[in-house]
Short mmCIF file of C-alpha atoms and ligand atoms in Angstrom, two decimals:
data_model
loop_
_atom_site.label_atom_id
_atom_site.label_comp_id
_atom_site.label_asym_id
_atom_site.label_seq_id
_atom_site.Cartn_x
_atom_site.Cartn_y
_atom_site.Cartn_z
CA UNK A 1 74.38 80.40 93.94
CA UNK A 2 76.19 77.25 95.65
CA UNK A 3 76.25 77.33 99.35
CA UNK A 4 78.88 76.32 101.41
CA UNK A 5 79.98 75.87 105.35
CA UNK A 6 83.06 75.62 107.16
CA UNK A 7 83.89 73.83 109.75
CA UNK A 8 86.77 74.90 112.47
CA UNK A 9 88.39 74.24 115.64
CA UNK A 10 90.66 77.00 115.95
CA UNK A 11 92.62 80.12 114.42
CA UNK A 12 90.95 79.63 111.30
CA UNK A 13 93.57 80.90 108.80
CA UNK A 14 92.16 78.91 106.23
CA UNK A 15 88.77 79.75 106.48
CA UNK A 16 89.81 83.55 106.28
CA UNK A 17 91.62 82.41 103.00
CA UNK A 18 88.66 80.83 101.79
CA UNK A 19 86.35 83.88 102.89
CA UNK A 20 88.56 86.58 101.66
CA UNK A 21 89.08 84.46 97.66
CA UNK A 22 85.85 85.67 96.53
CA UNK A 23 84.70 81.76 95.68
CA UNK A 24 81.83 81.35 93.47
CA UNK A 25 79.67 80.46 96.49
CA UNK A 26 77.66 81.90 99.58
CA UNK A 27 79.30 81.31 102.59
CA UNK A 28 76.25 79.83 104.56
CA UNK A 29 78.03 79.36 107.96
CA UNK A 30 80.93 78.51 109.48
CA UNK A 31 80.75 76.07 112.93
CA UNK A 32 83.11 75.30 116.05
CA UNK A 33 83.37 72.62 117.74
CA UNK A 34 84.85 74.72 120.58
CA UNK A 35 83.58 78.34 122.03
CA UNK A 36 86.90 79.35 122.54
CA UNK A 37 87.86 78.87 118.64
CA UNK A 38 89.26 82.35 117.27
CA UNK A 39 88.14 81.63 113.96
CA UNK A 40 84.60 82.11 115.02
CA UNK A 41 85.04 86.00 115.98
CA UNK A 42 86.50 86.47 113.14
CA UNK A 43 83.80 85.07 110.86
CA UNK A 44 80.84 86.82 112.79
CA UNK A 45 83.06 90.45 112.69
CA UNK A 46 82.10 89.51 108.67
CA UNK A 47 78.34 88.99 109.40
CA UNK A 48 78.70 85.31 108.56
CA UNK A 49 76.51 83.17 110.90
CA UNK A 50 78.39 81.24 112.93
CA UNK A 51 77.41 78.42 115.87
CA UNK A 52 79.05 76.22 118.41
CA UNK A 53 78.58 72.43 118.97
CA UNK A 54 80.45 71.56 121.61
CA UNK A 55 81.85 68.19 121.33
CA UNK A 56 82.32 68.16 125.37
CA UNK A 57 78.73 67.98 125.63
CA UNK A 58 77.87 64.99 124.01
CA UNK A 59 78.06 61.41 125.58
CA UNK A 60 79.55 59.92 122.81
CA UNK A 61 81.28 60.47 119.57
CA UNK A 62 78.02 59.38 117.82
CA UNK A 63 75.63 61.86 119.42
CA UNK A 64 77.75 64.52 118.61
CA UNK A 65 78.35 63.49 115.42
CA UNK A 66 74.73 63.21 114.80
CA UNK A 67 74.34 66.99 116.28
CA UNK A 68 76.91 68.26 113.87
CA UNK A 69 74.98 66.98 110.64
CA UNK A 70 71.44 68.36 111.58
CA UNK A 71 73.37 71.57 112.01
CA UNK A 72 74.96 71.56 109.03
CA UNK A 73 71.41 70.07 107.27
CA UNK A 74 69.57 73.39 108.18
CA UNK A 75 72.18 75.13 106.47
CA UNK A 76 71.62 73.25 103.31
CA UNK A 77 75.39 73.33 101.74
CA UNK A 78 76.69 71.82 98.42
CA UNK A 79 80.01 72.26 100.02
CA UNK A 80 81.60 71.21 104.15
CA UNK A 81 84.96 72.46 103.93
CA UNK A 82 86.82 71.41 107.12
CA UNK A 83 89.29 74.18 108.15
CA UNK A 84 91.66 72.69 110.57
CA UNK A 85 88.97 70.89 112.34
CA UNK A 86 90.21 68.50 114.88
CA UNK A 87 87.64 65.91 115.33
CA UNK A 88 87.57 62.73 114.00
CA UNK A 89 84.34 62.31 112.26
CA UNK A 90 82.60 59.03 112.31
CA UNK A 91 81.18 56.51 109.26
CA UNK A 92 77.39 57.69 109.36
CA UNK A 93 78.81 61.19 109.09
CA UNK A 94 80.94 61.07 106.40
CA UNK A 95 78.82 58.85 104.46
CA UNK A 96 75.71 61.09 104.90
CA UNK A 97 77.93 64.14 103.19
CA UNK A 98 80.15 61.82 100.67
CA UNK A 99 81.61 63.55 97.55
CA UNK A 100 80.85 67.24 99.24
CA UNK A 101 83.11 67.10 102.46
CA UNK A 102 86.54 68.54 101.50
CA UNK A 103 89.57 68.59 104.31
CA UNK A 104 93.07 70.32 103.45
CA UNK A 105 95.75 68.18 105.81
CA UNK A 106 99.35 69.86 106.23
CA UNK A 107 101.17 66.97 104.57
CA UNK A 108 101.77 65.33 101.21
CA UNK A 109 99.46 62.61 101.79
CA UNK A 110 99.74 59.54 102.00
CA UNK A 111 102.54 60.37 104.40
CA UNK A 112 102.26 61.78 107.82
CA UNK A 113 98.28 61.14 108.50
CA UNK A 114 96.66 62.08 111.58
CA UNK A 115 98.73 65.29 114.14
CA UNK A 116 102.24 66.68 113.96
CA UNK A 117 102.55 66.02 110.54
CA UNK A 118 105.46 68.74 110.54
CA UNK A 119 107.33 67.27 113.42
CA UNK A 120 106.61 63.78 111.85
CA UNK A 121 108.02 65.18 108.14
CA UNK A 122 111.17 66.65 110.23
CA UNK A 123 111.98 63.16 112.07
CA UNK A 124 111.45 61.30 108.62
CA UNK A 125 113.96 63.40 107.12
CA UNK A 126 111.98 64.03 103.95
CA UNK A 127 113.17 66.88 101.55
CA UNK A 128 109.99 67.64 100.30
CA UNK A 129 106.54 68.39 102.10
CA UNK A 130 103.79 70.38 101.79
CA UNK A 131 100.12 70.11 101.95
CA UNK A 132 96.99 68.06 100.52
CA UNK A 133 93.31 68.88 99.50
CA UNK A 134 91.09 65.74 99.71
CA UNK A 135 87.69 64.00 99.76
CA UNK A 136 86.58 63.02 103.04
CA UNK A 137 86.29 59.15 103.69
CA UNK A 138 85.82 56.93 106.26
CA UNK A 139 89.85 56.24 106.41
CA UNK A 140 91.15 59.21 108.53
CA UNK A 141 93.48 61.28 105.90
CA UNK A 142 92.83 59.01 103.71
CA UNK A 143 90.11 59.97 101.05
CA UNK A 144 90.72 60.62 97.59
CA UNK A 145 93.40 63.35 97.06
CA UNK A 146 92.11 66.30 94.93
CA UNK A 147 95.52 68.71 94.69
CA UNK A 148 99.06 68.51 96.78
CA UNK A 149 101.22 71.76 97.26
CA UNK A 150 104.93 71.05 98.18
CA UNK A 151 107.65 72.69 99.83
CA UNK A 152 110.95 72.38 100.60
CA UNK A 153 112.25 70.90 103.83
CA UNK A 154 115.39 73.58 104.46
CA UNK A 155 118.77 73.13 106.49
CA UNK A 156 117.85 74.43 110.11
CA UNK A 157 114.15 73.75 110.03
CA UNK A 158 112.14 73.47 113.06
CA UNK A 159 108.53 72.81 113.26
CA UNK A 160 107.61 75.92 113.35
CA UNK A 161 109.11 77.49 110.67
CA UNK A 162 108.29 74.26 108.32
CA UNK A 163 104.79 74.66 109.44
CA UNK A 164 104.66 78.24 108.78
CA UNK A 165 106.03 77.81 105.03
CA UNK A 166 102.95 74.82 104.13
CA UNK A 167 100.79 77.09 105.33
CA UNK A 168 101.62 79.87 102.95
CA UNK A 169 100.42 76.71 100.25
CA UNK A 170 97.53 75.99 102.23
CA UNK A 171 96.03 79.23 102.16
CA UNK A 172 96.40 79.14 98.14
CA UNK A 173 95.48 75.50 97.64
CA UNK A 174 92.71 75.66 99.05
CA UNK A 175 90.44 78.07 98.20
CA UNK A 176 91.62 76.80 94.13
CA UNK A 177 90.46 73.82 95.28
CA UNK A 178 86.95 75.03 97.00
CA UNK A 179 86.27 77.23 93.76
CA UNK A 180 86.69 74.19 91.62
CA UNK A 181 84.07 72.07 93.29
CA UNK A 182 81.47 75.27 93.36
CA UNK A 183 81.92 75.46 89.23
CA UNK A 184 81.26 72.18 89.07
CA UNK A 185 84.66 71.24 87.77
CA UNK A 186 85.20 68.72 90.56
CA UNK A 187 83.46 65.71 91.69
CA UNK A 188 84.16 62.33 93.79
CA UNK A 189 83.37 59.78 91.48
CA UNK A 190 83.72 56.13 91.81
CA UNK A 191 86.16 56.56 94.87
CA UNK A 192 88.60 58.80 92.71
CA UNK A 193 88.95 62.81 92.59
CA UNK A 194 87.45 63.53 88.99
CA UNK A 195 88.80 66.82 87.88
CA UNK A 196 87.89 68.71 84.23
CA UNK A 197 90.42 68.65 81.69
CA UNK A 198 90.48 71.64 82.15
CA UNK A 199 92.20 71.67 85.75
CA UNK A 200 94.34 68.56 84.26
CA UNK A 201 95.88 71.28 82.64
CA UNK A 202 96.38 73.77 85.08
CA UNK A 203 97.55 71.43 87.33
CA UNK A 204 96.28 69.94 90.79
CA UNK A 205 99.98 70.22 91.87
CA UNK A 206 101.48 72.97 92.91
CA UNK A 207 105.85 73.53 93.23
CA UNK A 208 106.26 76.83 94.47
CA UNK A 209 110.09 78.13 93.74
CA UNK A 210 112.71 75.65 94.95
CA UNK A 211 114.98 77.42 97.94
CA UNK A 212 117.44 79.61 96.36
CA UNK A 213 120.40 77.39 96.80
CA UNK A 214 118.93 74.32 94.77
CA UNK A 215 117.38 76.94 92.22
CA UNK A 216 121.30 78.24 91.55
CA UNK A 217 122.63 74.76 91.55
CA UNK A 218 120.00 73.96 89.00
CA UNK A 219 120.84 76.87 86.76
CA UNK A 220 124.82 76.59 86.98
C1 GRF B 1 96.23 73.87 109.39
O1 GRF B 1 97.59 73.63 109.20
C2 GRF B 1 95.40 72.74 108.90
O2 GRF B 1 95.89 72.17 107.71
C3 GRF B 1 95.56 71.77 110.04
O3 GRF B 1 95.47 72.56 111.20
C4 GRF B 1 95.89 73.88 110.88
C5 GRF B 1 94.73 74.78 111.20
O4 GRF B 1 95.06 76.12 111.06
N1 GRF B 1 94.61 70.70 109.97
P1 GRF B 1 93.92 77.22 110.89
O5 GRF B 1 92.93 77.03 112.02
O6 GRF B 1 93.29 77.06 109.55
O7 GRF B 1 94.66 78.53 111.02
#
């Protein structure tokens, strides 16, 4: 059985949606890089081992960097899902776990990198947004993307309510996504998501149902 370990700063929505889809996979531990992050309760209430390395401790980005991957080493997982993790991992980490460290990043990548993405989607003006599933690289948000949910931007939308519809995607995205890679139906190869045929079919995009209005325009 594939192993894998999720990382978190927070809530941890997604890793409950990634606990709760039944992957293909052993959950071998999921890791904070804050005590206070909710996510972590809620992981150990499911008897999943769980640890916090606190980035405040740590004299510089490097050390805890370094810290971080001999944790996760003694865990030995095919798979480091970040979960809403909200460090910015270095070179010598993401190179040590290259083509097994996944992020999902609440925009259609490559627009609106880094924080706020909603706020930054709503000041753009964009119609469409959503939510992307990629390989970690060295270029922050910027690794190879894997799958892309979108949703509509609607009249009257405020971050919160924009951010609360990707979400819904993210949740489903995903743990597809995760479950993929632990069949062995994904892999980072030669700096490009490589996805089965079989997937090609299915589809590594997802359109939910366009808001009602455009949906009735489109059928008149
Ligand atoms: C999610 O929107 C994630 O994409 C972003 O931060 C949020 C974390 O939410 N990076 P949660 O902790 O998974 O609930």
């Amino acid at each position: 059985m594939k192993r894998y370990l999720i990382l978190i700063s927070g809530r941890g929505s997604n890793m409950e949606s990634l606990l709760d889809a039944g992957l293909p996979g052993v959950c071998a531990a999921v890791i904070g890089n804050r005590p206070d992050a909710a996510g972590l309760a809620l992981a150990e209430s499911r008897g999943i081992a769980t640890m916090v390395i606190d980035h405040r401790g740590f004299a510089s980005r490097e050390k805890f960097d370094s810290a971080l991957a001999d944790a996760i080493d003694h865990f030995a997982p095919d798979l480091i899902l970040l979960a809403g993790f909200m460090r910015i991992l270095g070179d010598a980490f993401v190179e040590r776990f290259s083509g097994r460290l996944l992020n999902i990043h609440p925009s259609l990548l490559p627009s609106f990198r880094g924080i706020k993405t909603h706020a930054q989607a709503l000041a753009a003006g964009v119609r469409l947004h959503g939510c992307s599933v990629h390989f970690v690289t060295p270029a922050l948000d910027g690794g190879p993307i894997i799958a892309q949910a979108a949703v509509p931007v609607q009249a009257g939308d405020d971050e919160a309510a924009l951010a609360a519809r990707v979400l819904i995607e993210e949740h489903l995205l995903y743990p597809r996504v995760a479950r993929w890679f632990l069949e062995g139906r994904l892999q980072l190869l030669e700096g490009r998501a490589h996805l089965s045929d079989q997937i090609a079919v299915e589809g590594a995009l997802h359109v939910p149902q366009l808001a009602p209005q455009f949906a009735q325009r489109n059928s008149a």
